[in-house]
Amino acid sequence: MTETASTTTTAGQGVGESARRPDAVLKVTGEFAYASDLWLDGMVWGVTLRSPHPSAWIRSIDVGPALKIDGVLAVLTHEDVPGVKFFGLDRRDQPVLAIDQVRYQGEPVALVAADHPETARRAAAAIVVDYEVRAAVTDPRQATDVVRHQPVRRGDTFEAEVVVTGEYEVGMQDQAFLGPESGLAVPAEDGGVDLYIATQWLHVDRDQLAPCLGLPHDKVRLTLSGVGGAFGAREDLSMQVHACMLALRLNRPVKIVYGREESFFGHVHRHPALMRYEHGATRDGRLVYVKADILLDGGAYCSSSPAVVGNAASLGVGPYEVPNVRVDATGVYTNNPPCGAMRGFGAVQACYAYESQMDRLAEACGLSPVEIRVRNAVSQGSRLITGQLIDAPAPLAGMLRDLESMPLPEGPPATDLRALPGGVSQTTRGEAVRRGVGYGVGIKNICFSEGFDDYSTARVRAELVGGEPHVTVHTAAAEVGQGLVTLQAQIARTELGIANVTVATADTAVGSAGSSSASRQSYVTGGAVRAACEAVRKRFDGLPAREALERFGPIEETREYRHRPTYPMDPVTGQGDSHTQLALCVHRAVVDVDVELGLVKVVELAAVQDVGRVLNPQALEGQIHGGSAQGLGLALMEEIQVRDGLVLNPSFTDYLIPTILDMPPMQTKILENPDPAAPYGLRGAGEPPTLSSTPAIAAAVRAATGLRLTRVPIRPEDIALFNNGEVSDGKRT
């Protein structure tokens, strides 16, 4: 059911090289085994019944009609949960199965196991649930239940010569991974359960599962299966408890695989945001103060909303020198779909707003978008608005100048229809196409913050296999497509000088590696693998690897790696050293806009990013391109449409994501200014491009159209209706 990710290459495939990914050919040829491909003789299928209402009391549940269907083996409700009935990442507030009420459309109500998935689906549909529908709270401005409020206070001067204000909105973005939630639960002879699962965080999954199943932790064993993307959505539990409950009830393996529509209801999304900003500056564009109110819709349950609020607050004015700050970030509960981790994690929403403000400030001060940012850019020795010292290189001003100096693409008109807005649908020959250029800057924290005990564990074993030195690396770090398996092998080759390296399948048999999120795994798991390799090398006693292993036999060492400590933000002032590391990325976007039809073609993206040290050039390039693509999606097309708590577009037909035709050519410049506190001097690289690409594209569309456009994603009607005289302010009505 599982495979080790083995690599056997030359010793030159170490840190700094574009080592070949062991899963690359398998994925390209379609042979890679994802979690949805899991199979075991005798297994049965599980299906979840979900609420059709965003808010309702449950008066009764009648499972009788489902049990009468041939092939149905079990139907479970909240009464069948063997242990604790609630789970959650930050707070255990989410029921395994709804008890007396439902708080969002799609909340799990009952489970069915059957000998065929279609039988299970028919049986789930046959369950009769008596709901008493009640009014749903769907406007976060009307919500009264607060997840977290985090202020940041600094200085006391809130008057300036130039003042610009703006209200901004970010829609609900989905992670849109291609591999749906899936897993296989197998009951064990010791009364426990083995779960093969696509996830981001094996040990926290286990720590939530075990109490719900009424089992000790050592009887709940998780093994990572092939993950088809994650981007934050697999941090929370989805079908894990459900599959295990059914497997333990039936004493048979149970597989659950979500379809695409169910996947939209089965995981958290990016928090929608409503934001109001006020920037004050001197006439020559030096920031005097920033006021910001950031309201994040957390949906029905807590998930990771408290940490998202903390990020939005601490990074809420961007990488700029601001002596006076009054920021209030608030997350609230509603009856909308639950929201949690997604690439960028609270910093994305704030970035769109503060960068839009910087463009308005530039216009008010008569400066270019680059110059206003250069004049206010942080650098090493600056302090964040939380008072935290930036004690590593932060060459933002130089990055902006580098970006500005990159050559621009040739201008319209284009003779190739594919290069025009609307593409081959032949909506234009270029007659109403206008070009715009925009810039965006983003700052993102790396690793977990605010005092979280953030560490990873690695076990490294060196031995002779067939007379040749061989290394096995074992961690619980989830490979979710970012190339972590490849990097672990690169580190082992570099540190031990041994070419043959196997990276064992991640599972809970080794200590925790934490989550594959927050751009942290290269830092903490890379640090743990390096430390374990150093311990193994020390035991070589100065001998070459082969000679040492012949003399001493197999050598195995396990090490934990922790980054430097962080501290919670002060609940009143927001001050404190809350972050481990900070990363910067800057983008320039060039767009062509058909101002009559409102269609946008992103012509080019250019990016400059400081990564500390490049560990794998090709993988790094992929991270920058991938993050930019998700930022493009948020800028122009990606949004879960929610009306009165109901999701209107739970499919890839109606939820649009960028394709190869939407993603433009990219210029990238990589800077290597090592962080002395990080392994190899590296700086997490996966998230920062997601921040700065969205405001850069939005700014470019504004430049092409002359519209304010204060909401993303920007829709065609936001542009076309204005230009047809149907709205007055360039906002959606």
XYZ file of C-alpha atoms in Angstrom:
733
model
C 0.000 0.000 0.000
C 2.929 2.328 0.499
C 6.263 2.840 -1.148
C 9.523 4.353 -0.029
C 10.689 7.325 -2.037
C 14.101 6.080 -3.069
C 16.815 8.016 -4.808
C 20.007 6.528 -6.142
C 22.032 9.155 -7.937
C 25.502 10.596 -8.027
C 27.051 12.375 -5.078
C 26.820 15.599 -7.108
C 23.068 15.649 -6.442
C 23.555 17.452 -3.157
C 22.526 20.793 -1.705
C 22.598 23.513 -4.349
C 21.958 21.147 -7.277
C 18.751 20.599 -9.243
C 18.492 17.011 -8.071
C 15.956 14.946 -9.935
C 12.737 14.260 -8.049
C 12.153 10.536 -7.459
C 8.421 10.958 -8.108
C 8.772 13.061 -11.258
C 8.557 10.403 -13.967
C 5.812 8.515 -12.143
C 3.666 11.638 -11.906
C 4.212 12.658 -15.507
C 3.342 9.180 -16.771
C 0.349 8.757 -14.472
C 1.882 5.858 -12.559
C 2.290 7.621 -9.217
C 0.065 6.116 -6.509
C -2.056 8.769 -4.834
C -4.141 8.170 -1.732
C -7.216 7.785 -3.925
C -5.512 4.779 -5.582
C -5.232 2.815 -2.325
C -6.688 -0.675 -2.431
C -6.846 -3.639 -0.067
C -8.622 -6.936 -0.469
C -11.827 -7.031 1.520
C -12.106 -3.286 1.851
C -15.469 -1.523 1.815
C -16.447 2.037 1.003
C -17.417 4.901 3.249
C -19.596 7.889 2.395
C -20.558 10.969 4.393
C -24.025 12.504 4.609
C -23.741 16.287 4.837
C -26.094 19.050 5.830
C -27.808 20.991 3.027
C -28.338 23.942 5.376
C -25.871 26.501 6.743
C -27.715 26.733 10.061
C -30.340 24.421 11.524
C -31.350 22.387 14.546
C -31.415 18.619 14.094
C -34.682 17.249 15.455
C -34.146 13.611 14.484
C -32.121 11.259 12.286
C -33.735 8.103 10.880
C -31.118 5.679 9.516
C -33.617 2.849 9.000
C -34.194 3.388 5.261
C -30.437 3.286 4.638
C -29.952 0.049 6.573
C -32.590 -1.680 4.437
C -30.532 -1.260 1.252
C -28.674 -4.403 0.174
C -24.932 -4.086 0.563
C -25.072 -1.536 3.383
C -22.927 -2.676 6.302
C -23.147 0.178 8.797
C -24.705 3.587 9.352
C -23.203 5.749 12.096
C -24.242 9.022 13.744
C -22.803 11.117 16.579
C -24.123 8.529 19.048
C -21.598 6.050 17.629
C -18.495 8.184 18.199
C -16.495 5.959 20.566
C -14.573 8.726 22.323
C -14.485 12.507 22.490
C -17.056 13.952 20.112
C -15.086 17.063 19.126
C -11.784 17.826 17.385
C -9.926 20.855 16.109
C -6.485 22.270 15.379
C -6.503 25.149 17.839
C -9.706 24.485 19.758
C -11.689 21.256 19.898
C -14.904 22.889 18.749
C -15.831 20.863 15.659
C -18.056 17.796 16.140
C -17.002 14.521 14.531
C -20.626 14.244 13.414
C -23.265 16.887 14.008
C -25.038 16.397 17.335
C -28.061 18.655 17.735
C -27.333 21.315 15.142
C -25.440 22.139 11.954
C -23.443 25.327 11.553
C -22.509 25.295 7.852
C -23.628 23.763 4.593
C -21.763 20.501 4.184
C -21.298 19.695 7.875
C -21.025 15.887 8.328
C -24.154 14.360 9.871
C -23.896 10.581 9.322
C -21.646 7.902 7.844
C -22.418 4.904 5.678
C -20.289 1.874 4.813
C -21.230 -0.413 1.961
C -19.714 -2.962 -0.375
C -19.766 -0.525 -3.297
C -19.360 3.266 -3.347
C -22.555 3.792 -5.318
C -24.505 1.713 -2.811
C -23.046 3.796 -0.011
C -24.075 7.012 -1.767
C -27.643 5.759 -2.294
C -27.863 4.754 1.327
C -26.625 8.137 2.530
C -29.302 9.803 0.424
C -31.911 7.548 2.034
C -31.172 8.752 5.575
C -33.969 10.996 6.802
C -32.863 14.032 8.807
C -35.476 16.343 10.290
C -33.996 19.838 10.261
C -35.443 22.987 11.778
C -33.854 25.661 9.647
C -32.853 28.835 11.465
C -31.460 32.196 10.439
C -27.828 32.006 9.408
C -25.172 34.586 10.255
C -23.379 35.085 6.945
C -22.215 38.706 7.095
C -19.048 38.889 9.219
C -19.864 42.506 10.075
C -22.943 41.251 11.925
C -21.129 38.414 13.709
C -20.886 38.670 17.479
C -18.791 35.588 18.245
C -15.115 36.518 17.942
C -12.368 33.941 17.392
C -9.578 36.407 18.109
C -9.028 40.135 18.157
C -5.408 41.242 17.878
C -4.515 44.930 18.091
C -1.128 46.431 17.267
C -0.326 49.796 18.798
C 2.743 51.909 18.164
C 3.250 55.653 18.469
C 0.674 58.384 18.999
C 0.854 60.636 15.933
C -2.034 60.159 13.527
C -1.992 63.362 11.533
C -0.121 63.906 8.273
C 0.171 66.216 5.275
C -1.074 63.572 2.842
C -3.793 61.107 3.820
C -5.334 58.354 1.708
C -8.065 55.964 2.802
C -9.506 52.896 1.181
C -11.823 49.959 1.784
C -10.821 46.608 0.307
C -12.267 43.143 0.014
C -10.771 39.723 -0.683
C -13.033 36.860 -1.710
C -12.953 33.268 -0.472
C -10.249 31.378 -2.348
C -10.002 27.596 -2.480
C -6.733 25.673 -2.396
C -7.992 23.771 -5.460
C -5.622 20.845 -5.135
C -6.169 18.203 -7.796
C -6.087 15.138 -5.526
C -9.300 14.989 -3.451
C -9.378 13.990 0.215
C -8.889 10.253 0.502
C -7.611 7.542 2.798
C -7.792 3.910 3.833
C -8.357 2.843 7.450
C -7.305 -0.700 8.384
C -8.233 -2.229 11.768
C -5.282 -3.838 13.542
C -4.993 -6.997 15.609
C -4.101 -5.001 18.716
C -7.446 -3.193 18.630
C -5.949 -0.114 17.059
C -6.079 1.212 13.535
C -3.649 1.974 10.727
C -4.604 4.915 8.561
C -3.049 5.542 5.161
C -3.820 9.150 4.401
C -3.064 12.223 2.281
C -2.375 14.910 4.867
C -0.008 17.719 5.812
C 0.525 16.907 9.482
C 0.642 13.261 10.525
C 1.162 13.668 14.259
C -1.475 16.341 14.819
C -3.915 14.210 12.831
C -3.111 11.359 15.209
C -3.403 13.582 18.270
C -6.926 14.585 17.219
C -7.943 11.110 16.053
C -6.985 9.079 19.098
C -9.286 10.828 21.628
C -12.217 10.693 19.191
C -11.673 6.964 18.696
C -11.204 6.339 22.405
C -7.768 4.847 21.771
C -4.298 5.536 23.158
C -2.016 7.379 20.768
C 0.205 4.359 20.175
C -2.724 2.399 18.754
C -3.446 5.005 16.081
C -0.764 4.762 13.418
C -0.663 7.004 10.356
C 1.288 6.541 7.140
C 1.487 9.187 4.448
C 0.041 8.217 1.095
C 0.452 10.030 -2.203
C -0.676 13.641 -1.817
C -2.102 15.474 -4.796
C -1.481 18.996 -3.516
C -2.406 20.616 -0.221
C -1.673 24.377 0.146
C -3.035 24.378 3.710
C -6.336 22.570 3.177
C -5.031 19.244 4.532
C -3.951 20.667 7.893
C -7.437 20.084 9.291
C -9.101 16.694 9.565
C -11.541 15.725 6.837
C -12.408 12.023 6.537
C -9.783 10.665 8.948
C -12.029 10.046 11.969
C -14.902 8.849 9.799
C -12.906 6.165 8.015
C -11.403 4.921 11.275
C -14.797 4.795 13.002
C -16.233 2.654 10.230
C -13.179 0.387 10.079
C -13.234 -0.240 13.823
C -16.991 -0.837 13.819
C -16.824 -3.369 10.973
C -13.356 -4.767 11.644
C -12.727 -4.345 7.921
C -10.651 -1.922 5.868
C -12.658 1.150 4.858
C -11.777 3.553 2.072
C -13.229 7.039 1.710
C -12.593 9.220 -1.341
C -14.312 12.550 -1.824
C -15.592 13.621 -5.195
C -14.778 17.120 -6.379
C -18.002 18.688 -5.121
C -17.652 17.071 -1.705
C -14.049 18.219 -1.534
C -15.223 21.829 -1.640
C -17.292 21.130 1.489
C -14.716 18.842 3.089
C -11.868 21.281 3.715
C -11.227 24.825 4.877
C -10.632 27.761 2.541
C -8.838 31.101 2.561
C -10.507 33.623 4.880
C -12.509 36.286 3.059
C -11.547 39.727 4.309
C -13.065 43.184 4.648
C -10.424 45.831 5.312
C -10.299 49.558 5.860
C -6.937 51.357 5.690
C -5.768 54.913 6.255
C -2.212 55.935 5.366
C -0.696 59.253 6.355
C 2.574 60.545 4.901
C 4.717 63.623 4.403
C 4.478 65.435 1.091
C 7.616 63.660 -0.110
C 6.046 60.261 0.565
C 7.496 59.237 3.943
C 4.986 57.247 5.963
C 3.882 58.884 9.203
C 1.145 56.499 10.273
C -1.093 53.633 9.212
C -4.495 52.727 10.591
C -6.018 49.413 9.589
C -9.133 47.428 10.441
C -8.977 43.859 9.133
C -12.043 41.646 9.465
C -11.597 37.956 8.631
C -14.519 35.558 8.191
C -13.504 32.318 9.908
C -16.699 30.484 9.085
C -18.344 27.954 11.359
C -15.361 26.621 13.328
C -12.061 27.826 14.715
C -9.521 25.833 12.667
C -6.346 27.936 12.506
C -8.116 31.309 12.530
C -6.313 32.599 15.666
C -2.927 32.235 13.971
C -4.264 33.729 10.731
C -5.454 36.766 12.676
C -2.031 37.058 14.310
C -0.305 37.078 10.929
C -2.713 39.613 9.469
C -2.075 41.908 12.440
C 1.704 41.597 12.726
C 2.282 41.887 8.965
C -0.655 44.178 8.357
C 1.225 47.226 7.031
C 3.819 45.374 4.981
C 7.613 45.689 4.903
C 7.635 49.416 5.473
C 9.024 51.779 8.100
C 5.977 53.124 9.944
C 6.515 54.952 13.260
C 2.842 55.144 14.233
C 0.433 52.253 13.851
C -3.075 51.401 14.924
C -4.028 47.988 13.550
C -6.997 45.875 14.604
C -7.310 42.379 13.143
C -10.387 40.365 14.053
C -11.568 36.894 13.131
C -15.214 35.984 13.649
C -17.449 32.934 13.518
C -20.233 32.832 10.910
C -22.338 30.154 9.251
C -20.222 30.337 6.121
C -17.847 27.484 5.188
C -14.990 27.045 7.692
C -11.794 28.850 6.777
C -8.253 28.069 7.858
C -4.806 27.589 6.405
C -4.017 28.527 2.837
C -0.718 29.514 1.278
C 0.087 32.963 2.651
C -1.983 32.497 5.818
C -3.451 35.908 6.676
C -0.620 37.861 5.088
C -2.195 37.586 1.610
C -5.336 39.516 2.490
C -3.474 42.315 4.251
C -0.928 42.533 1.429
C -3.597 43.237 -1.154
C -4.927 46.124 0.929
C -1.675 47.781 2.013
C -0.179 47.522 -1.467
C -3.296 49.070 -2.984
C -2.857 51.879 -0.474
C 0.804 52.369 -1.395
C -0.221 52.900 -5.011
C -2.806 55.486 -3.973
C -0.228 57.192 -1.773
C 2.247 57.277 -4.648
C -0.333 59.008 -6.810
C -1.179 61.511 -4.061
C 2.503 62.348 -3.556
C 3.360 62.491 -7.255
C 5.769 59.546 -7.030
C 6.142 56.349 -9.006
C 4.890 53.067 -7.462
C 8.491 51.907 -7.105
C 9.773 55.130 -5.562
C 7.105 55.287 -2.848
C 8.041 51.761 -1.808
C 11.793 52.375 -1.913
C 11.460 55.455 0.316
C 9.652 53.454 2.981
C 11.319 50.047 2.616
C 12.565 48.180 5.663
C 16.118 46.873 5.794
C 18.267 44.906 8.195
C 18.096 46.739 11.499
C 14.539 47.972 10.960
C 11.731 46.943 13.254
C 8.340 45.507 12.400
C 5.266 47.249 13.752
C 5.370 44.676 16.570
C 8.761 45.994 17.648
C 10.570 42.885 16.395
C 14.053 43.592 15.047
C 14.800 42.500 11.489
C 18.169 40.937 12.265
C 18.848 39.269 8.909
C 19.342 40.734 5.424
C 16.248 42.463 4.040
C 17.385 44.264 0.870
C 13.943 45.435 -0.196
C 14.979 48.732 -1.804
C 17.550 46.973 -3.958
C 15.053 44.276 -4.908
C 12.642 46.930 -6.131
C 15.347 48.623 -8.204
C 16.303 45.241 -9.679
C 12.689 44.594 -10.568
C 12.245 48.007 -12.141
C 15.314 47.481 -14.311
C 14.071 44.223 -15.826
C 13.110 44.626 -19.492
C 9.422 45.027 -20.255
C 7.712 42.830 -22.855
C 6.855 44.230 -26.254
C 3.595 46.104 -26.323
C 0.320 45.453 -28.138
C -1.150 45.001 -30.642
C -0.554 41.267 -30.837
C -1.029 39.363 -34.054
C -1.501 36.041 -32.247
C -5.037 35.793 -30.860
C -3.762 33.669 -27.995
C -1.853 36.701 -26.745
C -4.945 38.916 -26.563
C -7.620 39.113 -23.859
C -10.264 36.549 -24.757
C -7.767 34.391 -26.621
C -8.908 32.307 -29.565
C -12.561 33.140 -28.929
C -11.788 36.131 -31.154
C -13.446 38.697 -28.930
C -11.059 41.419 -30.068
C -8.434 42.284 -32.607
C -6.869 44.673 -30.151
C -9.038 47.719 -30.781
C -10.140 48.168 -27.120
C -7.071 46.663 -25.476
C -5.116 48.793 -23.029
C -1.833 47.861 -21.351
C -1.012 48.378 -17.681
C 1.980 47.788 -15.435
C 1.776 47.279 -11.674
C 4.021 46.439 -8.730
C 3.519 44.486 -5.539
C 5.604 43.814 -2.431
C 4.988 41.164 0.203
C 6.485 40.055 3.504
C 5.743 36.630 4.990
C 6.731 34.961 8.236
C 8.496 31.594 7.898
C 7.829 28.706 10.319
C 5.286 28.784 13.125
C 5.091 31.860 15.298
C 3.925 33.235 18.635
C 5.605 30.747 20.955
C 4.582 27.530 19.197
C 6.991 24.678 19.983
C 8.044 24.285 16.375
C 10.419 21.401 15.689
C 11.101 18.417 13.483
C 12.625 14.988 14.041
C 14.886 13.003 11.713
C 16.326 9.504 11.948
C 19.305 8.764 9.714
C 20.830 5.307 9.278
C 24.040 4.575 7.389
C 24.942 0.987 6.517
C 26.455 -1.219 3.833
C 23.965 -2.604 1.337
C 25.435 -4.961 -1.216
C 28.856 -3.815 -0.109
C 28.086 -0.157 -0.880
C 27.421 2.640 1.634
C 23.734 3.450 1.832
C 21.732 5.996 3.834
C 18.104 5.851 4.926
C 16.410 9.062 6.052
C 13.183 8.747 8.020
C 10.987 11.684 9.029
C 7.272 12.328 9.445
C 7.419 15.339 7.122
C 4.678 15.301 4.508
C 5.701 15.480 0.863
C 2.809 17.430 -0.618
C 4.428 18.179 -3.964
C 6.980 20.750 -2.824
C 10.009 18.467 -3.333
C 10.830 17.734 0.299
C 11.744 14.088 -0.333
C 14.286 15.262 -2.866
C 15.750 17.825 -0.500
C 16.143 15.368 2.372
C 18.192 13.117 0.115
C 20.258 16.083 -1.085
C 21.127 17.006 2.493
C 22.135 13.442 3.337
C 24.426 13.259 0.305
C 25.999 16.589 1.142
C 26.574 15.857 4.814
C 27.684 12.212 4.512
C 29.229 12.077 1.042
C 27.201 8.945 0.254
C 25.454 8.813 -3.110
C 22.860 6.124 -2.413
C 20.048 7.564 -0.314
C 16.556 6.281 0.429
C 13.950 8.529 2.003
C 11.535 6.275 3.862
C 7.793 6.838 3.727
C 6.673 9.386 6.282
C 4.717 7.948 9.206
C 4.140 8.297 12.931
C 6.708 5.618 13.795
C 9.267 8.423 14.016
C 8.947 11.676 15.977
C 6.898 14.592 14.749
C 8.049 16.783 11.882
C 5.237 19.271 12.261
C 3.142 20.504 9.382
C 4.116 20.932 5.753
C 3.026 24.551 5.875
C 4.346 28.011 6.754
C 7.219 27.423 4.289
C 8.887 25.632 7.205
C 9.925 22.122 6.170
C 13.202 23.022 4.455
C 14.066 24.977 7.597
C 13.065 22.593 10.390
C 13.106 19.162 8.746
C 16.120 20.169 6.692
C 17.737 21.216 9.958
C 16.809 17.929 11.630
C 18.154 15.803 8.764
C 21.357 17.819 8.750
C 21.766 17.415 12.518
C 21.163 13.662 12.375
C 23.638 13.323 9.498
C 26.230 15.300 11.453
C 25.757 12.915 14.378
C 26.225 9.909 12.092
C 29.298 11.459 10.489
C 30.805 12.106 13.900
C 30.606 8.394 14.604
C 32.619 7.682 11.446
C 35.502 8.795 13.689
C 37.233 10.531 10.790
C 37.191 7.477 8.546
C 35.738 7.382 5.010
C 32.128 6.149 5.029
C 32.833 2.692 3.624
C 35.691 2.022 6.010
C 33.722 3.305 9.001
C 30.712 1.131 8.194
C 32.909 -1.927 7.655
C 34.502 -1.364 11.040
C 31.532 -0.227 13.142
C 28.535 -1.715 11.319
C 25.289 0.220 10.820
C 25.175 3.643 12.450
C 21.854 5.286 13.305
C 21.118 8.611 14.933
C 17.912 10.538 15.661
C 17.858 14.278 16.218
C 15.304 17.006 16.833
C 15.783 20.488 15.432
C 14.117 23.609 16.788
C 14.394 27.115 15.448
C 15.001 30.000 17.807
C 12.148 30.753 20.199
C 9.271 33.067 19.394
C 6.824 34.769 21.729
C 3.099 35.565 21.721
C 2.007 39.023 20.659
C 0.950 41.219 23.541
C -2.876 41.057 23.598
C -3.188 44.830 24.064
C -0.260 46.366 22.158
C 0.641 43.562 19.745
C 4.308 43.984 20.579
C 6.649 41.013 20.736
C 9.155 38.897 18.835
C 6.491 36.687 17.338
C 8.269 35.434 14.201
C 11.256 33.216 13.476
C 12.156 34.444 10.020
C 10.814 36.855 7.419
C 10.885 36.541 3.638
C 10.433 39.146 0.917
C 9.217 38.902 -2.658
C 8.436 41.676 -5.148
C 6.456 41.363 -8.353
C 5.868 43.376 -11.481
C 2.848 42.510 -13.591
C 2.124 43.516 -17.168
C -1.462 43.081 -18.351
C -3.551 43.768 -21.413
C -7.190 44.631 -20.714
C -10.103 44.701 -23.125
C -11.845 47.645 -21.502
C -15.079 47.028 -23.433
C -15.512 43.394 -22.380
C -13.566 43.460 -19.125
C -11.267 40.614 -20.147
C -7.710 40.546 -18.799
C -4.616 38.867 -20.193
C -1.577 38.751 -17.928
C 1.240 39.309 -20.416
C 4.165 38.809 -18.063
C 5.107 38.473 -14.425
C 8.548 39.384 -13.111
C 9.711 38.568 -9.594
C 12.705 39.182 -7.362
C 12.970 37.048 -4.240
C 15.622 36.686 -1.552
C 15.827 33.015 -0.559
C 18.907 33.108 1.670
C 20.506 30.184 -0.102
C 19.299 28.150 -3.059
C 19.056 24.476 -2.109
C 17.498 23.183 -5.351
C 17.347 25.724 -8.208
C 14.718 23.943 -10.269
C 12.438 23.264 -7.310
C 12.807 26.861 -6.166
C 11.818 28.159 -9.584
C 8.757 25.933 -9.423
C 7.770 27.371 -6.049
C 8.010 30.938 -7.340
C 5.997 30.123 -10.453
C 3.419 28.144 -8.476
C 2.946 30.816 -5.838
C 2.600 33.439 -8.549
C -0.038 31.333 -10.298
C -2.156 31.132 -7.161
C -1.777 34.876 -6.705
C -2.917 35.367 -10.299
C -5.936 33.188 -9.604
C -6.920 35.296 -6.595
C -6.433 38.496 -8.566
C -8.591 37.580 -11.549
C -10.690 34.430 -11.290
C -10.698 32.310 -8.135
C -13.564 32.724 -5.692
C -15.951 30.397 -3.897
C -19.309 32.058 -4.423
C -21.270 31.966 -1.167
C -24.773 33.384 -0.929
C -26.712 33.189 2.338
C -24.269 30.544 3.511
C -24.731 28.347 0.427
C -21.840 27.510 -1.916
C -22.913 28.162 -5.496
C -19.906 26.843 -7.439
C -18.461 23.662 -5.878
C -16.849 22.381 -9.072
C -13.916 23.081 -11.345
C -16.466 23.973 -14.015
C -17.574 27.029 -12.090
C -14.640 27.608 -9.725
C -12.019 28.842 -12.163
C -8.283 28.288 -11.689
C -5.467 29.428 -13.978
C -4.523 27.039 -16.758
C -1.348 26.887 -18.808
C -2.926 29.445 -21.160
C -3.549 31.880 -18.302
C -0.090 31.682 -16.756
C 2.273 34.101 -18.526
C 6.029 33.909 -19.077
C 8.017 34.867 -15.980
C 11.296 36.612 -15.352
C 12.823 35.768 -11.994
C 15.863 37.015 -10.147
C 16.974 35.053 -7.105
C 19.010 36.727 -4.388
C 21.070 34.775 -1.866
C 21.608 36.741 1.331
C 22.015 34.003 3.955
C 20.097 34.113 7.215
C 22.729 33.249 9.844
C 20.113 31.681 12.130
C 18.827 29.187 9.538
C 20.236 25.865 8.298
C 22.459 26.576 5.279
C 21.311 30.210 5.579
C 18.097 29.303 3.753
C 14.893 31.304 3.760
C 11.493 29.678 3.216
C 10.372 30.347 -0.332
C 6.996 28.760 -1.058
C 4.584 31.394 0.205
C 6.011 34.892 -0.467
C 5.244 34.862 -4.238
C 1.576 34.274 -3.447
C 1.418 37.573 -1.578
C 2.963 40.070 -3.959
C 1.623 38.709 -7.257
C -2.025 39.515 -6.481
C -1.627 43.261 -5.770
C 0.811 43.619 -8.671
C -1.761 42.241 -11.111
C -4.560 44.316 -9.591
C -2.393 47.435 -9.852
C -1.650 46.680 -13.489
C -5.381 46.357 -14.255
C -5.998 49.663 -12.498
C -3.242 51.264 -14.556
C -4.802 49.994 -17.772
C -8.359 51.025 -16.916
C -8.080 53.988 -14.570
C -10.511 52.276 -12.173
C -10.040 51.941 -8.412
C -10.987 48.233 -8.308
C -10.924 47.614 -4.575
C -11.921 43.945 -4.586
C -10.295 40.732 -5.738
C -10.867 38.723 -7.725
C -11.506 41.390 -10.362
C -14.372 40.250 -12.569
C -15.090 41.317 -16.154
C -18.179 43.246 -15.047
C -16.071 45.332 -12.664
C -14.331 46.750 -15.726
C -16.866 46.511 -18.532
C -19.879 47.889 -16.659
C -17.936 50.952 -15.627
C -16.737 51.605 -19.128
C -20.303 51.271 -20.366
C -21.403 53.890 -17.843
C -23.406 51.520 -15.646
C -21.526 52.100 -12.379
C -19.912 55.207 -11.023
C -16.949 54.154 -8.923
C -15.432 51.087 -10.554
C -16.636 48.849 -7.734
C -18.912 45.843 -8.033
C -22.477 46.765 -7.145
